[in-house]
XYZ file of C-alpha atoms in Angstrom:
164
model
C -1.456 -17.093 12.584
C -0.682 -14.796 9.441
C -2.806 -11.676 9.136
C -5.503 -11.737 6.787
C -5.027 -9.492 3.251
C -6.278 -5.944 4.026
C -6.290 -6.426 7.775
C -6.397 -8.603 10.751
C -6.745 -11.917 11.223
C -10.987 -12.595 10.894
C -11.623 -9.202 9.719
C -14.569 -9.556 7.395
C -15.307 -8.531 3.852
C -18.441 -8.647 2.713
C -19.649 -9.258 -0.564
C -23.087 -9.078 -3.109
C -23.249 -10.482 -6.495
C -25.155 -10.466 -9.647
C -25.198 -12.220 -12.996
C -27.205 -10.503 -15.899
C -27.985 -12.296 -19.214
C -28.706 -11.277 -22.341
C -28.468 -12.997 -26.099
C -24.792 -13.905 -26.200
C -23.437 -11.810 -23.173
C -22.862 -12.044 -19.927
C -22.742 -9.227 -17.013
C -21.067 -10.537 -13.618
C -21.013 -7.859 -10.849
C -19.650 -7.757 -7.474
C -18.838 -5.171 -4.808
C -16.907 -6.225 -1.934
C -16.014 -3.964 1.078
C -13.219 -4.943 3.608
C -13.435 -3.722 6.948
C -12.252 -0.126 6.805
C -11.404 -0.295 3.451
C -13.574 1.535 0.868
C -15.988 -0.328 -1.151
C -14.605 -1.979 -4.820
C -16.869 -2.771 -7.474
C -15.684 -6.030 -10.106
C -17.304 -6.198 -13.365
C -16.812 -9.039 -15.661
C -18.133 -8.598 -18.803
C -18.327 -11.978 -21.465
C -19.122 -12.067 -24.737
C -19.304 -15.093 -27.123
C -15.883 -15.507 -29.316
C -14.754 -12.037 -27.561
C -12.103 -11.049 -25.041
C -13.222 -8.529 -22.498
C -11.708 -5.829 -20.476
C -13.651 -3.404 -17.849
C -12.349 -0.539 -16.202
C -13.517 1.950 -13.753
C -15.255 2.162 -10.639
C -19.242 3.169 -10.463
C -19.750 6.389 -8.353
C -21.785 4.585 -5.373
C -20.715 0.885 -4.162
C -22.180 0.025 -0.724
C -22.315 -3.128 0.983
C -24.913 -3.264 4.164
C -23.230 -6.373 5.843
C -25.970 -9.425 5.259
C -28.450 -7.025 4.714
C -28.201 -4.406 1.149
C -26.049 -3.458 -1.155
C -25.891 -1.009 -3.898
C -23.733 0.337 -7.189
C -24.949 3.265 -9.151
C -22.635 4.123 -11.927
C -20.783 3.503 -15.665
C -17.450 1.842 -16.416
C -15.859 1.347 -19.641
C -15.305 -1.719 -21.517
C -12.843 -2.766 -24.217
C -13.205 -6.245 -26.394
C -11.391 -7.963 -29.264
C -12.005 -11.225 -31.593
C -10.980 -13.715 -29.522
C -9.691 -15.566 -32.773
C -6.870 -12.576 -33.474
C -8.370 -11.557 -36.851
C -6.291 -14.046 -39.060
C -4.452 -13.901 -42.093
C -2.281 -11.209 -40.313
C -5.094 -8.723 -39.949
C -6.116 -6.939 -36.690
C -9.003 -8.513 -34.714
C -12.555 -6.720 -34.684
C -13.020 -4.953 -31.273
C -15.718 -3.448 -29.649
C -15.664 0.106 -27.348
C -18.583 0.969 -25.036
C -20.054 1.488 -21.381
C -21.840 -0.525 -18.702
C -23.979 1.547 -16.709
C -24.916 -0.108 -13.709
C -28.334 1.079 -10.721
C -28.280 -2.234 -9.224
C -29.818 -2.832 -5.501
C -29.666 -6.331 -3.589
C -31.726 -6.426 -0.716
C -31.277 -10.158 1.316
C -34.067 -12.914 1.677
C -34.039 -16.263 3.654
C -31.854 -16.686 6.173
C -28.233 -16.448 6.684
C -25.943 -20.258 5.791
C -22.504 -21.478 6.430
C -20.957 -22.392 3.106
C -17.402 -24.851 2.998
C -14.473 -23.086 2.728
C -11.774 -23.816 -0.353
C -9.222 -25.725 0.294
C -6.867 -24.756 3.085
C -9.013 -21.828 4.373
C -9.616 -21.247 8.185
C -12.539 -18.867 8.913
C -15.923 -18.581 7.960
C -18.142 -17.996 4.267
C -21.707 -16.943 4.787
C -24.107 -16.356 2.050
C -27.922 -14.957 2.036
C -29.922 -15.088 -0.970
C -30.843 -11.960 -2.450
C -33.543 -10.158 -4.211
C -31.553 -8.028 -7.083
C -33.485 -4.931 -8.709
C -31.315 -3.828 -11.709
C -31.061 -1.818 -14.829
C -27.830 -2.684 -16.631
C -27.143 -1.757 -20.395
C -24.417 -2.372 -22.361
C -24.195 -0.027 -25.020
C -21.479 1.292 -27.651
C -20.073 -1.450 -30.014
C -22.001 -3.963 -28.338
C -25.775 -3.134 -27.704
C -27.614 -5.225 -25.073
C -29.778 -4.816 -21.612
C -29.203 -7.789 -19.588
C -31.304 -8.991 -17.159
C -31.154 -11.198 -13.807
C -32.855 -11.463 -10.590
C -30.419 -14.014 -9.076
C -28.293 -12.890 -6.346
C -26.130 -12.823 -3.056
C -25.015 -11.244 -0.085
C -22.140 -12.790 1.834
C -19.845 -12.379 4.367
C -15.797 -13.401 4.172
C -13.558 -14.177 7.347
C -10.813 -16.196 6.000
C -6.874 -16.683 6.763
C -4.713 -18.834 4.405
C -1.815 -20.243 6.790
C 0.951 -20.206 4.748
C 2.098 -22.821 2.635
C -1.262 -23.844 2.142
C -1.836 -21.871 -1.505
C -0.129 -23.547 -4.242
């Protein structure tokens, strides 16, 4: 059996995420940490007729197995007119910061989820209470909110030949 990406075959990662809402944008967070790898935080940030970029990595990202997790921090993000401007001129864009103090603490009990297609291992998610303050701010000015959330844990292989 192939080795699993980062590590050994069934070593976990573990994962929380977030989505925060706000008129016309969209904040989707997610810190993973592998086993003994250091913690990386994913922001997606969407925006109505706008193409988004984030970059950077908040100064605390800390996942607590099924239990916690936590980001404290600001990344920068970059967007443009989706529709390219027209008539030959440059599209709009937009220039700014998320700053992120999000805490997920988990709820409920632990459940077996199906893996995608072609996985062996194991998914396990726990629902999550989220405690946030996000704001966007620079060319785009918004404070989304959200108190949806997970915790999970990730022990997959992909024998090979199986992605397509």
């Amino acid at each position: 059996m192939a080795a699993a990406p980062g590590g050994a075959v069934g070593d976990p990662t573990w994962r929380a995420n977030a989505i925060f809402v706000d008129d016309g944008s969209v904040v989707d967070l997610t810190v993973a940490e592998a086993a003994a790898a250091r913690a990386t935080v994913t922001v997606g940030l969407y925006l109505d007729g706008w193409e988004c970029t984030v970059d950077g990595q908040p100064a605390v990202a800390d996942v607590v197995r099924l239990e916690s997790a936590r980001v404290v921090g600001t990344v920068g993000y970059a967007c443009s007119e989706a529709t390219g401007g027209g008539e030959g001129l440059m599209p709009a864009t937009l220039e700014g910061t998320v700053a992120l103090d999000v805490t997920w603490t988990g709820v409920g009990d632990p459940a077996a989820q199906p893996l995608f297609d072609g996985a062996v291992g194991r998914y396990v998610v726990r629902d999550a209470e989220v405690a946030a303050t996000v704001s966007v701010t620079g060319g785009l000015s918004a404070a989304p909110e959200g108190n949806f959330g997970h915790l999970a844990r990730e022990s997959t292989v992909i024998p090979p030949g199986r992605l397509r």
